[in-house]
Amino acid sequence: MSFSFDIKHAESGSLARVGTINTPHGPIQTPAFIPVGTKATVKSVLPESMKDLGAQALLSNAYHLYLQPGSDVLDEAGGLATFMNWPGPTFTDSGGFQVLSLGVGFKKVLAMDAQTFRRDDVIAGNKDRLAHVDDEGVTFKSHLDGSMHRFTPEISMQVQHQIGADIMFAFDECTTLHNTRPYQELAMERTYAWAIRCLDEHKRLTQERVGKPYQALFGVIQGAQYEDLRKKAATDLGSMESNGQSFDGFGIGGALDKGQLGTIVSWVNQILPENKPRHLLGIGAPEDLFVGVENGCDTFDCVLASRIARTSAVYTMEGRFNLSNSRFKRDFTPIDPECDCYTCTHYTRAYMHHVFRGKEILSATLATIHNERFIVRLVDQMRQALVDGNFADLKADFLGRYTHRSGQSRD
Ligand SMILES: [Zn+2]
């Protein structure tokens, strides 16, 4: 088995730590931001560029790859990393979030809107929804062609083993902040039962697929905003073992109220086993990354950096702004003078404004390279600051300048 996690430095007085996740496709120095390439591509950017901007690993989506081109195609290709010409570690999200987000119909951004989603039947029971959950799994309609499919914990594991990522997530039921308390309890019970089934199927597949690199399996902690539910989930999954198989790490999932992010994450991370890595799912706004790191999360993913880049929105040390704004027409400075990315070292805001206004394809490529570099580098700086003992200074300095608040988003 070539998966391990070494902690090199643990911060005294907080849950933060610095470490290395070792995978069959190479190491990941943590804390780390993992860019999202939902369908085995970071939209508009070459893998070489992702490597150059400092990405250590990429996260793709089992649900999307199952539907197209089919997980069996990736298996034949030699796995996700080989298929997409990415020379490093990969993650796959289990499909639970995507199947359920289609079922619920809520926006992909997990920032909850209290006016829109109040009832449990947004998750189950409405025949017009694209997905229906039962105790065994989820039946859903493809968003591509309307064909019917079914995901169970076993099928999610089979799909993720075929895709072949180094780190996989257990199939869970993702709820919204506006489900009722009884529904949250029911969803937690399902996620618990599904976690055991994932462990069993993962063990069976690992033994069956001899000669393949070991794929690590992370359990997903749900429980919405409820302290007792989050702690119970962390206790149950943290110590869960079935037929000698336990989780290799953990994901913290579900809708997270931004104002409570640090509190919720600390409830969970105080309980989860210290010696296993923790991934905060769908979180990538700069201010949230500080909260996640100081509360003990090791890796993060979020589709926002690339998604907003394609709409001309960019992160900078002075906050977030839109390059298509006419005030940049004659601005011959880089997007962010402090950024060392390819875009900032070769192009001006005026050029970026021009390619966005002209709807040139290059606009997406250049803006995505900048945003991904900005977030990857920010978390790299946090890692270095933990080693140097000045994390609090970095946080105060950064947040003193950066004020824009943006949401959580999975894809
Ligand atoms: Zn840049």
Short mmCIF file of C-alpha atoms and ligand atoms in Angstrom, two decimals:
data_model
loop_
_atom_site.label_atom_id
_atom_site.label_comp_id
_atom_site.label_asym_id
_atom_site.label_seq_id
_atom_site.Cartn_x
_atom_site.Cartn_y
_atom_site.Cartn_z
CA MET A 1 0.00 0.00 0.00
CA SER A 2 1.55 3.26 -1.08
CA PHE A 3 -0.67 5.77 0.63
CA SER A 4 0.39 7.53 3.81
CA PHE A 5 0.20 10.83 5.65
CA ASP A 6 3.11 12.30 7.60
CA ILE A 7 2.64 15.29 9.88
CA LYS A 8 5.78 17.43 9.90
CA HIS A 9 4.61 20.28 12.07
CA ALA A 10 1.60 20.73 14.37
CA GLU A 11 0.72 24.23 15.50
CA SER A 12 0.45 24.64 19.24
CA GLY A 13 -2.77 26.29 20.35
CA SER A 14 -4.66 25.46 17.15
CA LEU A 15 -5.61 22.47 15.04
CA ALA A 16 -3.43 23.56 12.10
CA ARG A 17 -0.73 21.25 10.81
CA VAL A 18 1.76 20.83 7.96
CA GLY A 19 2.29 17.46 6.37
CA THR A 20 2.71 15.29 3.29
CA ILE A 21 0.15 12.99 1.73
CA ASN A 22 1.99 10.29 -0.19
CA THR A 23 0.12 8.71 -3.10
CA PRO A 24 1.12 6.26 -5.85
CA HIS A 25 1.30 9.25 -8.24
CA GLY A 26 3.48 11.36 -5.94
CA PRO A 27 3.32 13.48 -2.80
CA ILE A 28 1.08 16.41 -1.86
CA GLN A 29 2.54 18.94 0.57
CA THR A 30 -0.26 20.10 2.87
CA PRO A 31 -2.12 22.34 3.47
CA ALA A 32 -2.83 22.40 -0.29
CA PHE A 33 -5.49 23.68 -2.64
CA ILE A 34 -6.55 21.06 -5.21
CA PRO A 35 -7.90 22.65 -8.44
CA VAL A 36 -11.00 21.06 -9.96
CA GLY A 37 -11.05 19.45 -13.39
CA THR A 38 -14.61 18.17 -13.25
CA LYS A 39 -14.61 16.21 -16.51
CA ALA A 40 -10.90 15.29 -16.53
CA THR A 41 -9.89 18.75 -17.70
CA VAL A 42 -9.43 22.08 -15.98
CA LYS A 43 -11.48 24.02 -18.49
CA SER A 44 -9.32 25.87 -21.06
CA VAL A 45 -5.95 25.13 -19.36
CA LEU A 46 -3.26 22.60 -20.33
CA PRO A 47 -2.09 20.15 -17.64
CA GLU A 48 1.44 21.51 -18.13
CA SER A 49 0.19 24.98 -17.22
CA MET A 50 -1.51 23.60 -14.11
CA LYS A 51 1.77 21.98 -13.11
CA ASP A 52 3.67 25.23 -13.80
CA LEU A 53 1.29 27.26 -11.64
CA GLY A 54 1.95 24.95 -8.72
CA ALA A 55 -1.04 22.61 -8.66
CA GLN A 56 0.01 19.46 -6.82
CA ALA A 57 -3.09 17.39 -7.59
CA LEU A 58 -6.41 17.69 -9.45
CA LEU A 59 -9.93 16.67 -8.46
CA SER A 60 -12.39 15.25 -10.97
CA ASN A 61 -15.92 14.09 -10.66
CA ALA A 62 -17.05 10.47 -10.67
CA TYR A 63 -20.62 11.33 -11.62
CA HIS A 64 -19.67 13.30 -14.72
CA LEU A 65 -17.04 10.78 -15.86
CA TYR A 66 -19.43 7.87 -15.28
CA LEU A 67 -21.94 9.48 -17.66
CA GLN A 68 -19.30 10.59 -20.17
CA PRO A 69 -17.13 8.98 -21.45
CA GLY A 70 -17.91 6.10 -19.01
CA SER A 71 -15.70 4.93 -16.16
CA ASP A 72 -14.83 1.77 -18.12
CA VAL A 73 -13.14 3.96 -20.75
CA LEU A 74 -10.91 5.53 -18.09
CA ASP A 75 -10.10 2.07 -16.74
CA GLU A 76 -9.02 0.93 -20.21
CA ALA A 77 -6.96 4.11 -20.64
CA GLY A 78 -4.96 3.27 -17.52
CA GLY A 79 -6.78 5.51 -15.08
CA LEU A 80 -7.65 9.18 -14.73
CA ALA A 81 -4.11 10.61 -14.49
CA THR A 82 -2.89 8.83 -17.64
CA PHE A 83 -6.12 9.53 -19.51
CA MET A 84 -5.90 13.30 -19.00
CA ASN A 85 -2.10 13.55 -19.22
CA TRP A 86 -1.80 14.82 -15.65
CA PRO A 87 1.48 13.56 -14.18
CA GLY A 88 0.45 13.85 -10.51
CA PRO A 89 -2.05 12.72 -7.87
CA THR A 90 -5.79 12.83 -8.51
CA PHE A 91 -8.98 12.84 -6.43
CA THR A 92 -12.54 11.90 -7.39
CA ASP A 93 -15.65 13.19 -5.70
CA SER A 94 -18.07 10.30 -5.11
CA GLY A 95 -21.05 11.49 -7.11
CA GLY A 96 -23.26 11.86 -4.05
CA PHE A 97 -23.22 15.62 -4.12
CA GLN A 98 -23.88 15.86 -7.85
CA VAL A 99 -26.66 13.31 -7.89
CA LEU A 100 -28.34 15.04 -4.98
CA SER A 101 -27.75 18.57 -6.16
CA LEU A 102 -29.58 17.62 -9.34
CA GLY A 103 -32.29 16.07 -7.22
CA VAL A 104 -32.68 19.03 -4.96
CA GLY A 105 -32.32 21.41 -7.82
CA PHE A 106 -30.45 23.90 -5.70
CA LYS A 107 -27.77 25.99 -7.30
CA LYS A 108 -24.30 24.56 -7.54
CA VAL A 109 -23.07 27.23 -5.19
CA LEU A 110 -23.71 25.86 -1.75
CA ALA A 111 -24.46 29.24 -0.24
CA MET A 112 -27.93 28.57 1.05
CA ASP A 113 -30.89 30.76 0.26
CA ALA A 114 -33.37 30.46 3.08
CA GLN A 115 -36.29 31.66 0.97
CA THR A 116 -35.98 29.02 -1.70
CA PHE A 117 -35.34 25.68 -0.07
CA ARG A 118 -37.32 24.98 3.02
CA ARG A 119 -38.91 21.59 2.62
CA ASP A 120 -37.60 18.06 2.76
CA ASP A 121 -39.52 17.16 -0.37
CA VAL A 122 -37.04 19.17 -2.38
CA ILE A 123 -34.81 16.17 -1.78
CA ALA A 124 -37.20 13.27 -2.03
CA GLY A 125 -40.60 12.43 -3.34
CA ASN A 126 -41.19 14.89 -6.14
CA LYS A 127 -41.51 13.00 -9.40
CA ASP A 128 -40.19 15.93 -11.42
CA ARG A 129 -36.81 15.90 -9.72
CA LEU A 130 -33.84 14.37 -11.47
CA ALA A 131 -32.94 12.20 -8.46
CA HIS A 132 -34.73 10.16 -5.79
CA VAL A 133 -33.05 8.87 -2.65
CA ASP A 134 -33.96 5.69 -0.83
CA ASP A 135 -32.16 3.66 1.82
CA GLU A 136 -30.30 1.60 -0.77
CA GLY A 137 -29.09 4.41 -3.03
CA VAL A 138 -30.15 7.07 -5.48
CA THR A 139 -31.97 6.77 -8.80
CA PHE A 140 -31.33 9.65 -11.12
CA LYS A 141 -31.90 10.91 -14.62
CA SER A 142 -28.87 11.90 -16.67
CA HIS A 143 -28.67 15.64 -17.21
CA LEU A 144 -27.11 14.84 -20.61
CA ASP A 145 -29.70 12.63 -22.28
CA GLY A 146 -32.45 11.90 -19.76
CA SER A 147 -31.47 8.22 -19.38
CA MET A 148 -32.10 6.62 -15.98
CA HIS A 149 -29.22 5.49 -13.73
CA ARG A 150 -28.77 4.23 -10.22
CA PHE A 151 -25.92 4.90 -7.78
CA THR A 152 -25.51 2.79 -4.68
CA PRO A 153 -22.49 2.80 -2.37
CA GLU A 154 -21.23 -0.30 -4.23
CA ILE A 155 -21.70 1.23 -7.67
CA SER A 156 -19.98 4.47 -6.59
CA MET A 157 -16.99 2.42 -5.40
CA GLN A 158 -16.92 0.40 -8.64
CA VAL A 159 -17.06 3.57 -10.72
CA GLN A 160 -14.34 5.27 -8.66
CA HIS A 161 -12.07 2.22 -8.79
CA GLN A 162 -12.42 2.16 -12.57
CA ILE A 163 -11.64 5.88 -12.79
CA GLY A 164 -8.56 5.13 -10.75
CA ALA A 165 -7.93 8.33 -8.74
CA ASP A 166 -5.46 8.16 -5.84
CA ILE A 167 -8.02 9.51 -3.38
CA MET A 168 -11.73 8.66 -3.55
CA PHE A 169 -14.67 9.69 -1.37
CA ALA A 170 -17.36 7.47 0.13
CA PHE A 171 -20.87 7.85 -1.26
CA ASP A 172 -22.87 10.09 1.05
CA GLU A 173 -26.15 11.90 1.21
CA CYS A 174 -25.52 15.62 0.99
CA THR A 175 -28.26 17.71 2.63
CA THR A 176 -28.99 21.43 2.61
CA LEU A 177 -29.08 23.74 5.62
CA HIS A 178 -32.85 23.92 5.29
CA ASN A 179 -33.77 20.31 5.65
CA THR A 180 -35.60 19.65 8.89
CA ARG A 181 -33.73 18.22 11.85
CA PRO A 182 -35.46 14.80 11.50
CA TYR A 183 -34.41 14.67 7.85
CA GLN A 184 -30.80 15.52 8.76
CA GLU A 185 -30.85 12.60 11.22
CA LEU A 186 -32.26 10.26 8.58
CA ALA A 187 -29.62 11.37 6.04
CA MET A 188 -26.87 10.79 8.63
CA GLU A 189 -28.12 7.28 9.31
CA ARG A 190 -28.06 6.57 5.59
CA THR A 191 -24.57 8.05 5.21
CA TYR A 192 -23.40 5.86 8.12
CA ALA A 193 -24.83 2.69 6.58
CA TRP A 194 -23.48 3.64 3.16
CA ALA A 195 -20.02 4.29 4.66
CA ILE A 196 -19.81 0.68 5.88
CA ARG A 197 -20.94 -0.59 2.48
CA CYS A 198 -18.32 1.61 0.78
CA LEU A 199 -15.57 0.21 3.02
CA ASP A 200 -16.63 -3.38 2.25
CA GLU A 201 -16.87 -2.84 -1.50
CA HIS A 202 -13.60 -0.86 -1.52
CA LYS A 203 -11.83 -3.75 0.20
CA ARG A 204 -13.32 -6.29 -2.20
CA LEU A 205 -12.33 -4.23 -5.26
CA THR A 206 -8.82 -3.58 -3.93
CA GLN A 207 -8.30 -7.34 -3.59
CA GLU A 208 -9.92 -8.11 -6.93
CA ARG A 209 -8.02 -5.50 -8.93
CA VAL A 210 -4.56 -6.88 -8.23
CA GLY A 211 -1.64 -5.00 -9.70
CA LYS A 212 -3.42 -1.63 -9.60
CA PRO A 213 -1.98 1.18 -7.45
CA TYR A 214 -3.71 1.47 -4.06
CA GLN A 215 -6.59 3.96 -4.06
CA ALA A 216 -7.28 5.65 -0.73
CA LEU A 217 -10.85 6.02 0.49
CA PHE A 218 -12.02 9.03 2.53
CA GLY A 219 -15.24 8.92 4.59
CA VAL A 220 -17.45 12.01 4.39
CA ILE A 221 -18.62 13.80 7.54
CA GLN A 222 -22.12 15.26 7.27
CA GLY A 223 -24.42 16.77 9.91
CA ALA A 224 -25.12 20.25 8.53
CA GLN A 225 -25.00 22.95 11.21
CA TYR A 226 -25.82 20.67 14.16
CA GLU A 227 -23.04 20.21 16.71
CA ASP A 228 -24.27 16.86 18.01
CA LEU A 229 -24.74 15.45 14.50
CA ARG A 230 -21.34 16.64 13.25
CA LYS A 231 -19.62 15.22 16.34
CA LYS A 232 -21.48 11.94 16.08
CA ALA A 233 -20.55 11.61 12.41
CA ALA A 234 -16.88 12.36 13.18
CA THR A 235 -16.87 9.84 16.04
CA ASP A 236 -18.64 7.12 14.04
CA LEU A 237 -16.69 7.45 10.80
CA GLY A 238 -13.40 8.27 12.52
CA SER A 239 -13.40 4.92 14.30
CA MET A 240 -15.31 2.94 11.70
CA GLU A 241 -13.80 -0.39 10.70
CA SER A 242 -15.35 -3.14 8.64
CA ASN A 243 -13.57 -6.42 7.96
CA GLY A 244 -10.29 -4.79 8.95
CA GLN A 245 -10.76 -1.87 6.55
CA SER A 246 -10.96 1.72 7.85
CA PHE A 247 -10.99 5.09 6.11
CA ASP A 248 -7.65 6.47 4.92
CA GLY A 249 -8.78 10.04 5.48
CA PHE A 250 -11.91 12.15 5.70
CA GLY A 251 -13.89 14.72 3.78
CA ILE A 252 -15.95 17.36 5.54
CA GLY A 253 -19.03 17.80 3.40
CA GLY A 254 -22.47 19.21 3.14
CA ALA A 255 -23.68 22.75 3.11
CA LEU A 256 -21.67 24.90 5.47
CA ASP A 257 -22.89 28.21 6.81
CA LYS A 258 -20.03 30.61 6.11
CA GLY A 259 -20.35 32.37 9.45
CA GLN A 260 -20.05 29.04 11.27
CA LEU A 261 -17.43 27.41 9.08
CA GLY A 262 -14.60 27.50 11.63
CA THR A 263 -16.82 26.28 14.46
CA ILE A 264 -18.21 23.36 12.48
CA VAL A 265 -14.82 22.30 11.15
CA SER A 266 -13.26 22.45 14.62
CA TRP A 267 -16.03 20.28 16.13
CA VAL A 268 -15.19 17.64 13.54
CA ASN A 269 -11.40 17.92 13.49
CA GLN A 270 -11.07 17.72 17.27
CA ILE A 271 -12.59 14.25 17.01
CA LEU A 272 -11.23 12.80 13.75
CA PRO A 273 -8.02 10.76 14.11
CA GLU A 274 -5.06 13.15 13.99
CA ASN A 275 -2.92 10.90 11.84
CA LYS A 276 -5.26 10.91 8.83
CA PRO A 277 -5.71 13.70 6.25
CA ARG A 278 -8.84 15.87 6.19
CA HIS A 279 -10.29 17.43 3.05
CA LEU A 280 -12.76 20.32 3.16
CA LEU A 281 -15.09 19.76 0.21
CA GLY A 282 -16.06 22.64 -2.06
CA ILE A 283 -14.36 25.42 -0.09
CA GLY A 284 -12.02 27.80 -1.91
CA ALA A 285 -12.75 31.45 -1.14
CA PRO A 286 -9.56 33.03 0.25
CA GLU A 287 -11.01 34.00 3.64
CA ASP A 288 -12.54 30.53 4.07
CA LEU A 289 -9.23 28.84 3.32
CA PHE A 290 -7.61 30.60 6.29
CA VAL A 291 -10.44 29.36 8.52
CA GLY A 292 -10.10 25.84 7.17
CA VAL A 293 -6.33 25.70 7.61
CA GLU A 294 -6.34 27.08 11.15
CA ASN A 295 -9.01 24.56 12.09
CA GLY A 296 -7.06 21.55 10.93
CA CYS A 297 -8.00 20.89 7.29
CA ASP A 298 -5.21 19.64 5.03
CA THR A 299 -6.65 19.88 1.52
CA PHE A 300 -9.36 21.90 -0.23
CA ASP A 301 -11.07 21.94 -3.60
CA CYS A 302 -13.39 24.44 -5.19
CA VAL A 303 -14.53 25.08 -8.74
CA LEU A 304 -14.95 28.82 -8.19
CA ALA A 305 -11.42 29.88 -9.17
CA SER A 306 -11.90 28.61 -12.72
CA ARG A 307 -15.65 29.21 -12.98
CA ILE A 308 -15.48 32.89 -12.09
CA ALA A 309 -12.37 33.35 -14.26
CA ARG A 310 -14.45 32.54 -17.32
CA THR A 311 -16.79 35.40 -16.41
CA SER A 312 -13.80 37.82 -16.17
CA ALA A 313 -13.73 37.85 -12.34
CA VAL A 314 -10.24 37.69 -10.85
CA TYR A 315 -8.79 37.48 -7.36
CA THR A 316 -6.11 39.98 -6.37
CA MET A 317 -4.49 41.07 -3.15
CA GLU A 318 -6.80 44.08 -3.22
CA GLY A 319 -9.94 41.96 -3.62
CA ARG A 320 -11.94 40.55 -6.51
CA PHE A 321 -12.95 42.51 -9.61
CA ASN A 322 -14.17 42.05 -13.19
CA LEU A 323 -11.72 42.58 -16.05
CA SER A 324 -14.51 43.38 -18.49
CA ASN A 325 -15.15 46.61 -16.60
CA SER A 326 -14.43 49.59 -18.86
CA ARG A 327 -12.05 51.13 -16.33
CA PHE A 328 -9.44 48.56 -17.43
CA LYS A 329 -9.47 49.50 -21.14
CA ARG A 330 -6.22 51.49 -20.83
CA ASP A 331 -4.81 49.89 -17.68
CA PHE A 332 -1.41 48.55 -18.70
CA THR A 333 -0.56 46.98 -15.35
CA PRO A 334 -0.78 43.24 -14.58
CA ILE A 335 -3.98 41.78 -13.07
CA ASP A 336 -2.13 41.64 -9.74
CA PRO A 337 1.33 43.27 -9.59
CA GLU A 338 2.29 40.86 -6.78
CA CYS A 339 1.31 37.72 -8.71
CA ASP A 340 4.02 35.60 -10.34
CA CYS A 341 1.75 33.67 -12.72
CA TYR A 342 2.24 33.36 -16.48
CA THR A 343 -0.64 35.74 -17.18
CA CYS A 344 0.54 38.48 -14.82
CA THR A 345 4.12 38.28 -16.06
CA HIS A 346 3.14 38.50 -19.77
CA TYR A 347 -0.16 40.41 -20.09
CA THR A 348 -1.86 43.60 -18.92
CA ARG A 349 -5.33 44.32 -17.61
CA ALA A 350 -5.95 46.23 -20.85
CA TYR A 351 -5.20 43.11 -22.91
CA MET A 352 -7.36 40.95 -20.62
CA HIS A 353 -10.16 43.52 -20.95
CA HIS A 354 -9.80 43.33 -24.72
CA VAL A 355 -9.96 39.51 -24.96
CA PHE A 356 -12.94 39.35 -22.62
CA ARG A 357 -14.82 42.07 -24.52
CA GLY A 358 -13.97 40.33 -27.77
CA LYS A 359 -15.11 36.95 -26.35
CA GLU A 360 -11.77 35.45 -27.32
CA ILE A 361 -11.21 31.89 -26.06
CA LEU A 362 -7.82 32.95 -24.70
CA SER A 363 -9.55 35.08 -22.06
CA ALA A 364 -10.68 31.93 -20.20
CA THR A 365 -7.22 30.37 -20.36
CA LEU A 366 -5.32 33.41 -19.10
CA ALA A 367 -7.81 34.34 -16.36
CA THR A 368 -8.04 30.74 -15.13
CA ILE A 369 -4.25 30.45 -14.92
CA HIS A 370 -4.18 33.60 -12.79
CA ASN A 371 -7.03 32.63 -10.42
CA GLU A 372 -5.77 29.08 -9.89
CA ARG A 373 -2.26 30.38 -9.22
CA PHE A 374 -3.62 32.97 -6.78
CA ILE A 375 -5.43 30.36 -4.68
CA VAL A 376 -2.75 27.64 -4.92
CA ARG A 377 -0.09 30.14 -3.92
CA LEU A 378 -2.16 31.56 -1.06
CA VAL A 379 -2.46 28.11 0.54
CA ASP A 380 1.25 27.47 -0.15
CA GLN A 381 1.97 30.71 1.73
CA MET A 382 -0.19 29.49 4.62
CA ARG A 383 1.82 26.25 4.74
CA GLN A 384 5.10 28.17 4.82
CA ALA A 385 3.73 30.57 7.45
CA LEU A 386 2.83 27.62 9.72
CA VAL A 387 6.41 26.35 9.42
CA ASP A 388 7.81 29.83 10.07
CA GLY A 389 5.45 30.51 12.96
CA ASN A 390 3.79 33.58 11.45
CA PHE A 391 0.40 32.29 10.26
CA ALA A 392 -1.50 34.90 12.31
CA ASP A 393 0.52 37.71 10.68
CA LEU A 394 -0.13 36.37 7.18
CA LYS A 395 -3.85 36.09 7.90
CA ALA A 396 -4.14 39.59 9.37
CA ASP A 397 -2.09 41.09 6.55
CA PHE A 398 -4.04 39.31 3.81
CA LEU A 399 -7.53 39.88 5.18
CA GLY A 400 -6.69 43.49 5.97
CA ARG A 401 -6.30 44.06 2.25
CA TYR A 402 -8.62 41.48 0.73
CA THR A 403 -12.25 42.15 1.51
CA HIS A 404 -14.45 40.48 -1.09
CA ARG A 405 -16.48 37.56 0.24
CA SER A 406 -17.43 34.80 -2.14
CA GLY A 407 -19.16 31.48 -1.71
CA GLN A 408 -18.56 27.77 -1.53
CA SER A 409 -18.97 25.75 -4.68
CA ARG A 410 -18.70 22.16 -5.79
CA ASP A 411 -19.10 20.92 -9.32
ZN ZN B 1 -1.46 36.25 -11.89
#
